């Protein structure tokens, strides 16, 4: 029998672990036979020495099988989830779940909290009064059957090994590892028996994969592993150099989603959301081509079916669905302050990371696990990259509650914007699409 | 303020940590603000990415200063310690401490337990009835003043950060790292205010530094760091391809030491012991040259002064000093079995690692911290590398107590020896001497 130390040592020495060794290590950790510090040392060895696709596959399987999973066999339609590697203003999950569901796809969506400078879908949903992000497994089934979609947090049944390992990675500087990210995303998603997955890998300064090279490597790894696990996958690599849409912050983003589902959304948000939704519809077997699927997605919005689904999802999860018709029921910040341009020209920087940090500094995110989210605060961008701006024009609205937080956020906001006399070339919104 | 995660991340990304960062990290660990798992991840990053001499120096200082240390300022003579990186049959500490002390050098020697396939000086000493390896600081001073030498285990006052970190390295496969070994050895040794240190770096299959390249790199690192800490150091790189001397196992090695101090010892043990003792005598200011110091060391043995010192040390530390005159008072195994050669020729393998493992399997060492040492068991080599052997001649005596342990040790002993028709070229005993 190989010991935990020998498994760490093998990876330390750039060896390739067998599926049995990875299995013994993860099961040993979950049964407390292997300590946190041994897993931490192993994670650093994996971070620095990497893993083969076979190893990543074994790790994904083992983490997926660490919990009971979600039994969705009583639902006959195809189940498709969507995941994003995290960005600023990235509220597409809240848009694509109702659209895909309105088009006949079942969407069991597992989502997370704000992390670092990025926002979290669960935190956004909690801005809706009464919304329950942790329904019981029975209730998940009932919600899926009534609303066609559920948006919920990870539970103890869903890849608990991923939860424990993720918490450890967070405090040991081992987050940004392609095999570990691959296993984390897929173990969680595949624990709910989905037929297909659409993954949005963000690239750019506001993402966790700043370069196209790392974004592509992550996409490739996920496509390869997912393919071996007999689940269809489409990965879109999309841009996160500036925030997506105009709203950053929980209630503000819900409001923007509602606007979008009612036919009034910013163009970049539309481009990315419709592309993601279309791939979900196609993987869910409701369309033959992306063209047809896109048309269905647009129609779900224009005919009001998606907004109706959003109402149903909120209602089924205990939230106040009246917000869809009256967004003023959402929490509102006590103060709104305008941030204005000091020069004429073109906006050449609208930095996603700095604006995400600024929003989180205002209270939209957490520095520590125990921090409380302020649902109403955040930023609303009046200008975006490439826009012509005049001195004195409003660049963004700052929604704030606490003066000291505002003071800390201001330097970040100031550094986030830059104006020049000539516009810079805009980056594409969708850099690449990979399919498994 | 840099966070623990940022310190881990910096080393992960091959950055160079400042002395302040290393200080904050080690102090944070000792005050429980930094968790075991964070230190474990950091140790793996150090293992894989290395450390500069400046970083190693800062780590050594911080670990040295983690405890009260041993105040030896009331002793006017020069204090010199000796350390070995660990080998099989390596009982030189027990020989050089009485010799150097008999020559006027004060020897405050901190030593350790059996580790892996190697033996531990403390375990050997505990084969002497009554011997106390953990005298109080006051008693240490009294012993040093009366016997001129003390041989003791690491206490909570002596570099406690090293103890905690060493325990963590042991279970996270981060032992064999040159900067970590350097800091571990020197922090401990320099916590006792010595004027000089003689280090025996073992190289060969039975050592932790199998190649000359790694042995030299470790020696260089220790000489560099020790020099910056204003302590004189001599490093000898000595051979550990076969066991040193003939005895392996605790009581058997004590018996061999006593024989040596009375003028009857194997040649290889003599060569290495006299060289180490001579360097201690010179660093201790008792001789101008190595030639003169060697002569003094030989005389200390031939005139019986060293044996007398050994009696005094044992007595001062509560042990039964009569063993020096009557080694039969040492524990003896219930059975002795001969292991014989199956062919004629020259002994071309007498593998230190396998023989060390065999001796530990018989009960001389530990597999787990809680295992109990059997002081009497071990091996006594009748033939060594290069010796001419005839079929049926005894290669070694096996001293054993437990039949199942004997069964497990036999295959190791069988693999340890090899006979060929021509002798192989013998390796030098002392490969190199470096001085700081």
Short mmCIF file of C-alpha atoms in Angstrom, two decimals, chain B residues 58-431:
data_model
loop_
_atom_site.label_atom_id
_atom_site.label_comp_id
_atom_site.label_asym_id
_atom_site.label_seq_id
_atom_site.Cartn_x
_atom_site.Cartn_y
_atom_site.Cartn_z
CA UNK B 58 16.74 34.63 7.35
CA UNK B 59 14.89 31.35 7.91
CA UNK B 60 17.78 29.97 10.00
CA UNK B 61 17.90 33.11 12.18
CA UNK B 62 14.13 33.12 12.66
CA UNK B 63 14.04 29.44 13.63
CA UNK B 64 17.05 29.81 15.93
CA UNK B 65 15.34 32.72 17.69
CA UNK B 66 12.03 30.89 18.12
CA UNK B 67 13.12 29.61 21.56
CA UNK B 68 15.11 30.82 24.56
CA UNK B 69 18.22 28.96 23.46
CA UNK B 70 20.90 27.64 25.78
CA UNK B 71 22.91 30.26 27.64
CA UNK B 72 26.49 28.97 27.82
CA UNK B 73 28.12 32.35 28.50
CA UNK B 74 29.27 31.15 31.94
CA UNK B 75 31.61 28.67 30.25
CA UNK B 76 34.83 30.36 29.21
CA UNK B 77 36.32 27.66 26.97
CA UNK B 78 35.33 27.39 23.33
CA UNK B 79 32.24 25.39 22.55
CA UNK B 80 32.16 23.16 19.49
CA UNK B 81 29.40 20.82 18.37
CA UNK B 82 29.41 18.12 15.72
CA UNK B 83 26.53 17.01 13.52
CA UNK B 84 25.99 14.27 10.97
CA UNK B 85 23.33 14.23 8.24
CA UNK B 86 22.69 10.60 9.18
CA UNK B 87 24.03 7.23 8.21
CA UNK B 88 24.14 3.57 9.09
CA UNK B 89 26.54 2.44 11.80
CA UNK B 90 27.45 6.10 12.21
CA UNK B 91 28.40 6.24 15.87
CA UNK B 92 31.07 8.93 15.55
CA UNK B 93 29.22 11.42 17.80
CA UNK B 94 29.71 9.10 20.75
CA UNK B 95 33.43 8.91 20.00
CA UNK B 96 34.26 12.51 19.11
CA UNK B 97 32.42 14.09 22.05
CA UNK B 98 34.67 12.40 24.67
CA UNK B 99 37.84 12.85 22.56
CA UNK B 100 37.29 16.58 21.95
CA UNK B 101 36.28 17.10 25.56
CA UNK B 102 39.38 15.23 26.76
CA UNK B 103 41.40 17.67 24.62
CA UNK B 104 39.90 20.73 26.35
CA UNK B 105 36.99 21.62 24.05
CA UNK B 106 33.52 22.04 25.55
CA UNK B 107 31.03 19.95 23.57
CA UNK B 108 27.32 20.79 23.97
CA UNK B 109 25.94 18.21 21.56
CA UNK B 110 22.31 18.22 20.41
CA UNK B 111 21.38 15.01 18.71
CA UNK B 112 18.39 13.08 17.45
CA UNK B 113 16.45 9.87 16.99
CA UNK B 114 16.57 7.12 14.37
CA UNK B 115 15.09 8.37 11.11
CA UNK B 116 14.18 6.20 8.13
CA UNK B 117 16.93 3.62 7.63
CA UNK B 118 19.46 5.50 9.78
CA UNK B 119 20.21 5.20 13.47
CA UNK B 120 19.83 7.88 16.12
CA UNK B 121 22.48 8.86 18.67
CA UNK B 122 19.83 9.34 21.38
CA UNK B 123 18.46 5.84 20.81
CA UNK B 124 21.98 4.44 21.06
CA UNK B 125 22.63 6.24 24.34
CA UNK B 126 19.37 4.97 25.78
CA UNK B 127 20.80 1.45 25.45
CA UNK B 128 22.92 2.43 28.49
CA UNK B 129 20.82 1.74 31.60
CA UNK B 130 19.68 4.96 33.29
CA UNK B 131 21.00 7.39 30.67
CA UNK B 132 18.94 10.64 30.62
CA UNK B 133 18.90 12.27 27.19
CA UNK B 134 16.88 15.33 28.33
CA UNK B 135 18.61 17.04 31.26
CA UNK B 136 17.22 20.44 32.37
CA UNK B 137 19.11 23.60 31.25
CA UNK B 138 20.66 23.96 34.75
CA UNK B 139 21.79 20.39 34.71
CA UNK B 140 23.21 20.79 31.19
CA UNK B 141 25.49 23.52 32.56
CA UNK B 142 26.56 21.34 35.50
CA UNK B 143 27.24 18.37 33.19
CA UNK B 144 29.27 20.54 30.80
CA UNK B 145 31.32 21.90 33.71
CA UNK B 146 31.97 18.46 35.20
CA UNK B 147 32.33 16.26 32.10
CA UNK B 148 33.15 18.84 29.41
CA UNK B 149 30.47 17.41 27.15
CA UNK B 150 26.75 16.71 27.13
CA UNK B 151 24.84 14.66 24.54
CA UNK B 152 21.15 15.51 24.57
CA UNK B 153 17.95 15.74 22.60
CA UNK B 154 16.43 18.94 21.26
CA UNK B 155 14.28 20.65 23.90
CA UNK B 156 11.47 23.21 23.67
CA UNK B 157 14.03 25.95 24.31
CA UNK B 158 16.19 24.98 21.35
CA UNK B 159 14.73 26.20 18.06
CA UNK B 160 11.16 24.95 18.68
CA UNK B 161 10.16 26.25 15.22
CA UNK B 162 12.58 23.70 13.78
CA UNK B 163 10.90 20.89 15.71
CA UNK B 164 7.44 21.82 14.49
CA UNK B 165 8.54 22.40 10.92
CA UNK B 166 10.59 19.21 10.89
CA UNK B 167 7.59 17.15 12.02
CA UNK B 168 5.54 18.73 9.23
CA UNK B 169 8.25 18.11 6.60
CA UNK B 170 8.43 14.48 7.63
CA UNK B 171 4.75 13.84 6.74
CA UNK B 172 4.59 16.11 3.68
CA UNK B 173 7.57 14.74 1.72
CA UNK B 174 9.56 17.96 2.05
CA UNK B 175 12.59 16.65 3.95
CA UNK B 176 15.25 16.48 1.23
CA UNK B 177 15.52 20.20 0.52
CA UNK B 178 18.90 21.88 0.81
CA UNK B 179 17.69 25.23 2.19
CA UNK B 180 15.33 23.49 4.64
CA UNK B 181 18.01 21.05 5.82
CA UNK B 182 20.46 23.94 6.19
CA UNK B 183 18.04 25.97 8.31
CA UNK B 184 17.04 22.94 10.37
CA UNK B 185 20.60 21.93 11.28
CA UNK B 186 21.96 25.42 11.86
CA UNK B 187 18.98 26.88 13.76
CA UNK B 188 19.22 24.04 16.27
CA UNK B 189 23.00 24.09 16.58
CA UNK B 190 23.31 27.87 16.76
CA UNK B 191 20.64 28.10 19.46
CA UNK B 192 23.29 26.86 21.90
CA UNK B 193 25.82 29.66 21.33
CA UNK B 194 28.62 27.53 19.93
CA UNK B 195 31.89 28.93 18.59
CA UNK B 196 32.32 26.28 15.97
CA UNK B 197 30.57 23.38 14.26
CA UNK B 198 31.96 20.32 12.52
CA UNK B 199 29.47 18.82 10.10
CA UNK B 200 29.66 15.36 8.62
CA UNK B 201 27.67 15.30 5.36
CA UNK B 202 27.22 11.69 4.33
CA UNK B 203 27.08 10.71 0.69
CA UNK B 204 26.30 7.36 -0.92
CA UNK B 205 23.40 4.94 -1.05
CA UNK B 206 23.01 4.82 2.75
CA UNK B 207 22.74 8.60 3.13
CA UNK B 208 20.05 11.18 2.50
CA UNK B 209 22.33 12.83 -0.10
CA UNK B 210 22.98 9.92 -2.49
CA UNK B 211 25.08 11.88 -5.01
CA UNK B 212 28.24 13.91 -4.50
CA UNK B 213 26.53 16.78 -6.31
CA UNK B 214 23.75 17.14 -3.73
CA UNK B 215 26.17 16.50 -0.85
CA UNK B 216 28.43 19.29 -2.12
CA UNK B 217 25.47 21.65 -2.62
CA UNK B 218 24.30 21.03 0.96
CA UNK B 219 27.82 21.50 2.31
CA UNK B 220 28.20 24.76 0.37
CA UNK B 221 24.83 26.06 1.59
CA UNK B 222 25.66 25.30 5.22
CA UNK B 223 29.14 26.81 4.99
CA UNK B 224 27.71 29.98 3.42
CA UNK B 225 24.89 30.45 5.92
CA UNK B 226 27.01 29.56 8.94
CA UNK B 227 29.71 31.97 7.81
CA UNK B 228 27.18 34.82 7.64
CA UNK B 229 26.13 33.96 11.18
CA UNK B 230 29.70 34.44 12.38
CA UNK B 231 30.23 30.86 13.51
CA UNK B 232 33.20 28.86 12.27
CA UNK B 233 32.34 25.71 10.41
CA UNK B 234 34.11 22.77 8.80
CA UNK B 235 32.15 20.35 6.64
CA UNK B 236 33.50 16.89 5.85
CA UNK B 237 31.79 14.96 3.08
CA UNK B 238 32.26 11.31 4.06
CA UNK B 239 31.24 8.04 2.50
CA UNK B 240 28.07 6.14 3.35
CA UNK B 241 27.96 3.47 0.66
CA UNK B 242 28.54 0.76 3.28
CA UNK B 243 27.94 1.05 7.04
CA UNK B 244 30.62 2.80 9.09
CA UNK B 245 32.45 0.37 11.38
CA UNK B 246 31.04 -3.11 11.95
CA UNK B 247 28.18 -2.66 14.43
CA UNK B 248 24.63 -1.55 13.46
CA UNK B 249 22.06 -1.28 16.26
CA UNK B 250 21.98 0.61 19.51
CA UNK B 251 23.72 -1.49 22.19
CA UNK B 252 26.00 -3.06 19.56
CA UNK B 253 27.17 0.39 18.50
CA UNK B 254 27.76 1.53 22.09
CA UNK B 255 29.90 -1.57 22.53
CA UNK B 256 31.88 -0.72 19.38
CA UNK B 257 32.40 2.85 20.63
CA UNK B 258 33.70 1.61 23.94
CA UNK B 259 36.06 -0.74 22.10
CA UNK B 260 37.25 2.17 19.97
CA UNK B 261 37.87 4.44 22.95
CA UNK B 262 39.94 1.64 24.45
CA UNK B 263 42.07 1.40 21.34
CA UNK B 264 40.33 -1.39 19.48
CA UNK B 265 38.21 -0.07 16.62
CA UNK B 266 37.74 -0.73 12.89
CA UNK B 267 39.91 1.30 10.58
CA UNK B 268 37.16 3.16 8.70
CA UNK B 269 35.55 4.27 11.94
CA UNK B 270 38.95 5.46 13.14
CA UNK B 271 39.68 7.46 10.01
CA UNK B 272 36.38 9.35 10.10
CA UNK B 273 36.23 9.78 13.89
CA UNK B 274 39.78 11.11 14.23
CA UNK B 275 39.25 13.53 11.33
CA UNK B 276 36.02 14.88 12.87
CA UNK B 277 37.53 15.10 16.36
CA UNK B 278 40.66 16.85 15.03
CA UNK B 279 38.57 19.55 13.34
CA UNK B 280 36.63 20.03 16.58
CA UNK B 281 39.88 20.39 18.52
CA UNK B 282 41.22 22.94 16.04
CA UNK B 283 37.94 24.96 15.93
CA UNK B 284 37.97 24.81 19.74
CA UNK B 285 41.33 26.60 19.72
CA UNK B 286 43.28 23.68 21.20
CA UNK B 287 45.53 23.07 18.20
CA UNK B 288 47.00 25.19 15.42
CA UNK B 289 46.93 22.57 12.70
CA UNK B 290 44.97 19.50 11.78
CA UNK B 291 48.18 17.46 12.12
CA UNK B 292 48.64 18.58 15.69
CA UNK B 293 44.94 18.12 16.47
CA UNK B 294 44.93 14.56 15.05
CA UNK B 295 47.90 13.67 17.22
CA UNK B 296 46.06 15.01 20.28
CA UNK B 297 42.97 12.98 19.34
CA UNK B 298 44.99 9.79 18.99
CA UNK B 299 46.69 10.41 22.31
CA UNK B 300 43.39 11.07 24.07
CA UNK B 301 42.42 7.55 23.02
CA UNK B 302 45.75 5.80 23.65
CA UNK B 303 46.21 7.39 27.08
CA UNK B 304 42.70 6.43 28.12
CA UNK B 305 41.55 10.04 28.59
CA UNK B 306 38.73 9.74 26.08
CA UNK B 307 37.36 6.55 27.67
CA UNK B 308 37.52 8.29 31.05
CA UNK B 309 35.54 11.25 29.61
CA UNK B 310 32.94 8.89 28.21
CA UNK B 311 32.56 7.39 31.71
CA UNK B 312 32.11 10.90 33.13
CA UNK B 313 29.54 11.91 30.52
CA UNK B 314 27.48 8.76 31.10
CA UNK B 315 27.69 9.17 34.86
CA UNK B 316 26.79 12.89 34.73
CA UNK B 317 23.74 12.07 32.63
CA UNK B 318 22.54 9.41 35.09
CA UNK B 319 23.71 6.36 33.15
CA UNK B 320 25.50 3.28 34.45
CA UNK B 321 29.14 4.19 33.67
CA UNK B 322 30.29 0.67 34.55
CA UNK B 323 29.37 -0.34 30.97
CA UNK B 324 32.62 1.29 29.81
CA UNK B 325 34.62 -1.32 31.70
CA UNK B 326 32.12 -4.12 31.37
CA UNK B 327 30.15 -3.84 28.10
CA UNK B 328 28.34 -7.06 29.01
CA UNK B 329 26.14 -4.88 31.23
CA UNK B 330 24.55 -3.57 28.01
CA UNK B 331 21.35 -5.27 26.84
CA UNK B 332 21.94 -8.41 24.77
CA UNK B 333 19.67 -10.01 22.21
CA UNK B 334 18.20 -13.40 23.05
CA UNK B 335 19.45 -14.93 19.79
CA UNK B 336 22.43 -14.56 17.52
CA UNK B 337 22.32 -16.06 14.06
CA UNK B 338 25.08 -16.18 11.47
CA UNK B 339 24.52 -15.07 7.90
CA UNK B 340 26.94 -16.83 5.57
CA UNK B 341 28.29 -16.27 2.08
CA UNK B 342 26.97 -18.54 -0.66
CA UNK B 343 29.93 -18.02 -2.99
CA UNK B 344 33.65 -17.38 -3.20
CA UNK B 345 35.13 -14.07 -4.30
CA UNK B 346 35.29 -10.48 -3.16
CA UNK B 347 32.54 -8.61 -1.36
CA UNK B 348 31.37 -6.00 -3.89
CA UNK B 349 28.22 -4.85 -2.13
CA UNK B 350 27.57 -4.27 1.54
CA UNK B 351 24.63 -1.91 1.15
CA UNK B 352 24.28 0.62 3.94
CA UNK B 353 20.63 1.43 3.26
CA UNK B 354 19.46 -2.19 3.16
CA UNK B 355 21.48 -3.13 6.25
CA UNK B 356 20.12 -0.07 8.06
CA UNK B 357 16.58 -1.03 7.09
CA UNK B 358 17.25 -4.63 8.18
CA UNK B 359 18.53 -3.51 11.57
CA UNK B 360 15.52 -1.22 12.03
CA UNK B 361 13.24 -4.07 10.97
CA UNK B 362 14.78 -6.21 13.72
CA UNK B 363 13.64 -3.45 16.12
CA UNK B 364 16.61 -1.05 16.28
CA UNK B 365 14.59 1.79 14.71
CA UNK B 366 11.06 3.03 14.31
CA UNK B 367 8.50 2.93 11.54
CA UNK B 368 6.20 5.22 13.49
CA UNK B 369 6.92 7.71 16.24
CA UNK B 370 5.17 5.48 18.80
CA UNK B 371 7.21 2.34 18.03
CA UNK B 372 9.39 1.05 20.86
CA UNK B 373 13.11 0.57 20.21
CA UNK B 374 14.69 -2.81 20.97
CA UNK B 375 18.13 -1.70 22.18
CA UNK B 376 19.90 -5.06 21.87
CA UNK B 377 19.07 -6.08 18.29
CA UNK B 378 21.09 -5.32 15.18
CA UNK B 379 23.85 -6.57 12.92
CA UNK B 380 27.57 -7.09 13.29
CA UNK B 381 29.52 -7.18 10.03
CA UNK B 382 32.30 -9.80 9.85
CA UNK B 383 33.21 -8.79 6.32
CA UNK B 384 33.23 -5.42 4.57
CA UNK B 385 33.51 -4.10 1.01
CA UNK B 386 36.54 -5.47 -0.84
CA UNK B 387 37.16 -8.32 1.63
CA UNK B 388 37.91 -11.75 0.16
CA UNK B 389 35.18 -14.20 1.20
CA UNK B 390 34.80 -17.94 0.91
CA UNK B 391 31.56 -19.85 0.55
CA UNK B 392 30.19 -20.68 3.99
CA UNK B 393 32.09 -17.89 5.74
CA UNK B 394 30.11 -15.63 8.04
CA UNK B 395 29.27 -12.23 6.49
CA UNK B 396 27.41 -10.90 9.51
CA UNK B 397 25.94 -11.81 12.87
CA UNK B 398 22.25 -11.13 13.30
CA UNK B 399 21.23 -10.19 16.85
CA UNK B 400 17.48 -10.74 17.13
CA UNK B 401 14.64 -11.13 19.61
CA UNK B 402 11.48 -11.61 17.59
CA UNK B 403 11.11 -14.32 14.96
CA UNK B 404 8.62 -12.47 12.74
CA UNK B 405 10.92 -9.43 12.69
CA UNK B 406 13.81 -11.71 11.75
CA UNK B 407 11.76 -13.13 8.88
CA UNK B 408 11.07 -9.63 7.58
CA UNK B 409 14.71 -8.58 7.90
CA UNK B 410 16.20 -11.62 6.11
CA UNK B 411 15.37 -10.62 2.51
CA UNK B 412 16.90 -7.18 3.14
CA UNK B 413 20.10 -8.75 4.47
CA UNK B 414 20.26 -11.15 1.54
CA UNK B 415 19.93 -8.29 -0.96
CA UNK B 416 22.52 -6.21 0.90
CA UNK B 417 25.49 -8.44 0.05
CA UNK B 418 26.99 -9.30 -3.32
CA UNK B 419 30.14 -11.28 -4.13
CA UNK B 420 32.05 -11.17 -7.43
CA UNK B 421 35.20 -12.75 -8.71
CA UNK B 422 37.01 -9.40 -8.89
CA UNK B 423 36.99 -6.66 -6.27
CA UNK B 424 35.51 -3.24 -7.14
CA UNK B 425 37.50 -0.10 -6.62
CA UNK B 426 36.93 1.17 -3.07
CA UNK B 427 35.56 4.68 -2.56
CA UNK B 428 37.50 7.18 -0.45
CA UNK B 429 36.23 7.53 3.11
CA UNK B 430 36.56 11.31 3.13
CA UNK B 431 35.49 12.84 -0.17
#
